[in-house]
Amino acid sequence: MSILGTRVIRTEDPRLLTAGGVYVDDLKEPDLNGALRATFVRSTVAHARITGIDTSEALAQPGVVAVLTAADMTDVPSPPPADFDPDAPPVEEPMPLGGPWSEPLLATDRVRYVGEPVAIVLTDSAYQGEDAAELVSVDYDILPAVPSIEAALAGESLLFPEAGTNVCQKRGADLDDSVFDSLDVVVEGDVVNQRVAAVPMEPRGAAAVWKDGRLTVWSSTQNAQTARLILTALGLKPDAIRVVAPDVGGGFGAKIGIDRDAIVVAWAAKHTGRPVRWAESRNENLLGMTQGRAQLHHIKIGGTRDGKIKAYRLEVIQDTGAYARMSGFLPSLTVLMAPGVYDIPNVQAGYKAVVTNGTPIAAYRGAGRPEAAATIERAVDWWAAEAGLDPAEVRKINFIKPEQFPYLTKTGAPYDTGDYEGALDKVLAAAGYERLRAEQKKRRESGDTRQLGLGLSSYVEITAADGVMGETAKLEVHRDGTATVYTGSSAHGQGHHTAFAMLVQEELGIPMDKVEVVHGDTDLIPKGTGTHASRSLQLGGSAVHKAAIEVKDEAAKRAASLFEASEADVVLDAATGTWHIAGDPDKSLSWAQVAEAASGGTLTANVTFTADRPTFPFGTHLSIAEVDTETGKVTLVRHVTADDAGPVLNPILMEGQRHGGIAQGAAQALVEEVLYDADGNPLTSTLADYGVITAAELPSFELITSETPTDVNPLGVKGIGEAGTIGATPAVQNAVIDAVSHLGVRHIDMPTTPERVWSAIQSATNTK
Amino acid sequence: MKVELTVNGKQITADVEDRMLLAGFLRDVADLTATNIGCETTSCGACTVLLDGESVKSCTVLAAQADGRSVTTLEGLAGPDGEMHPVQKAFHEEHGLQCGYCTPGMVMAIASLLKENPSPTEADIRAGLEGNLCRCTGYHNIVRAALAAASEGAK
Ligand code: FES
Ligand code: FES
């Protein structure tokens, strides 16, 4: 029987459950003995010129070994000057902007957000570091802050005066208003996709050692290999750098690569010749770790009374924070995915990216796609409410139909496969949509203070958008019959070790408990792309699958010569992991015997799997919320989803990804938001102020299976890491608004706090 | 100052700074690093341990306050023969963990919750875990694991 598709509990867990993981700050590497503790001095102001830094008092403190600033970084080569052409077309790679927009490692003459690293203090103990960092005195000449998109566009204060503008990237939408002219129902408005914090439970951390001309960096990262590439900025060749990802306590996109703080830690180890450790506090994490979303959308949507949407316009303004670390990549994905699951004849979408005095924005669970889904799903509901139509019905009328795949969207996305109506129907049936609508009607008629809202979201998203970069796998079968997988993919909770061992067992019949999976060490795995963009199974898994097939081919040759038979006659019994001659089950060879016959006693395959196209998972979420009309308080009652990412390798892992995704999506809709005051001071820099969603605010989730394979990879799979988040956010937001739409409310921005819901009800009923 | 704690049944005596937190003592002095730090401001619960059998967030207790008392961490939860505690087992079977960072705190919090209330409802568990954050699991399987451990204990 195939192991694929079965509920296999994780091999990772026993260690994590009895001894705990080994995260960066838990490392007991001998090389880290006596490591110094790094503490950063961070900017306390949003925007200022630095006129002086005095480290003398800090240096005089007990236990302080060094206090280093940008002025000490003379051993770091300056980055090659980018030729800056203000009229050049926007860069849409996830690459930092160069030229006048460059981000330094430690602040030089200017700071641009509260939390920006200014100096690094190295001490014998952590407590000494905290004390000493407070004694570093930085003189700031305060500049007017740019705390918002509006202020950035006003351009009265510039973050990068040399650039002459705060708009760092743009791609125009073709604004033809005439297409809306003849349409029966047209809705236009602003939709905010607020700034949120990733908050992995393990904050950022790194440790570094400089020894014998080589730099070793342990980093809490989603991709050691990418981190190594970035670290070459210290003037080292890749060979002179080893990056190790130990256990990583969550990433969600914010741990892609390596941040400037960790690069400075690595530099400090090299500069001083002493091992250095750094573990940031939660407060630093909420100031310094990249955040997500932060887009302002202006929409226009129009259609005919019979429910057909004819035109959709999306204008995006991306707040990149102080430094455009991913340039225009995030809003370009938003534009790409703008029309979502709908066959809309006219789509106009474009973006502007602006710098502000906030924490830099980068990938966060979905990275540009959740914003697209949130707004089209909001727009469709808004339009349906205005047209007096049922939102489920409007979706069905406008869906791209199964027979239209492959389907190229107006924005250029090559959708592979999909059955959008199928997923919606499953959810409506499972949730009892008709019954719920009847209950809602009853409560509306009786003027119940607890109103019921049904929020739909039918989404499609792009996963493994960087499939052409591929993923690596090396598979070895050893002479003792065990196997080792070296993957360029990088686990931080997803269950790669279980999943990849399942793939080997399936193909080779070597039982999972004899398959070791190794990731995240550039000495063992020099090439890899890591885990982001929901790419691990479809690229990393497909690579493991490909390596297994290559090993099998090689093994067949060895087995044939051992049997003194022709290669065509030997077969592998994958159920038992033994080799036979076809038709003669009595004679058999084990994997150990076949490997023994290979050169060096190991069968090896070293492969890269690339996909020529991305994949497009999809699904429908239905969220059911109760809103107390007297207080505006929202209670999420149920959340029903069908998330289709192709055939499921291990339902346990897939459900886990969906659960976590739904919670993060609901969190954005209900509670989470990073806030700044008018001077750019963060108001949400502790967990007491930034309300991470808790168990008490969520129901259990109802998951429905839907499996539509793709033809893009041999496993037929798409990504599932981000789908839950993408689907959940608009479903929850729509549910809240639906609960009060009969009162005349058409839109409430996220997070739908009691205050906002209450005010929306007040202003709707007052204008009635 | 000098403190003496019993950690997972073992006596540990050390000279510590007055401001040293119990969490720091466990990690740096007792060398038990399963207990994780997620905030140090009593918001996340990653550092939850049992102090004289009751769950506390070890970042809110000074090592000095734990002087003479007994602490159990995740490392000390399994039976003497290494058999996993019912809550640990349930976390494994119900996929109650992903990255594992919140897990030690979650497991200790639930072990203590079930001691106080051996047959909780889902709502009891959700309310009881309000102070323990998890960013990976959406809590769904953590709640399942707690319910499973409760019904295992009831047997
Ligand atoms: S570290 Fe103690 S509650 Fe967060
Ligand atoms: S399992 Fe990662 S934070 Fe809970």
PDB file of C-alpha atoms in Angstrom, chain A residues 110 118 199 260 349 398 547 593 595 627 634 690 709 753:
ATOM      1  CA  ARG A 110      21.021  59.140   9.099  1.00  0.00           C
ATOM      2  CA  VAL A 118      23.254  52.176  15.093  1.00  0.00           C
ATOM      3  CA  VAL A 199       5.951  37.525  15.276  1.00  0.00           C
ATOM      4  CA  ARG A 260      21.479  43.361   8.529  1.00  0.00           C
ATOM      5  CA  ALA A 349      -3.995  47.329 -12.089  1.00  0.00           C
ATOM      6  CA  ASN A 398     -17.991  35.196 -12.507  1.00  0.00           C
ATOM      7  CA  ALA A 547      16.793  11.720  -6.841  1.00  0.00           C
ATOM      8  CA  GLN A 593      23.732  -5.528  -0.643  1.00  0.00           C
ATOM      9  CA  ALA A 595      24.746  -0.328  -2.108  1.00  0.00           C
ATOM     10  CA  VAL A 627     -21.328  40.823  15.938  1.00  0.00           C
ATOM     11  CA  VAL A 634     -16.898  40.299  16.981  1.00  0.00           C
ATOM     12  CA  TYR A 690       0.521  44.180  19.574  1.00  0.00           C
ATOM     13  CA  PRO A 709      -3.624  18.002  -9.435  1.00  0.00           C
ATOM     14  CA  THR A 753     -11.959  46.095  16.224  1.00  0.00           C
TER      15      THR A 753
END
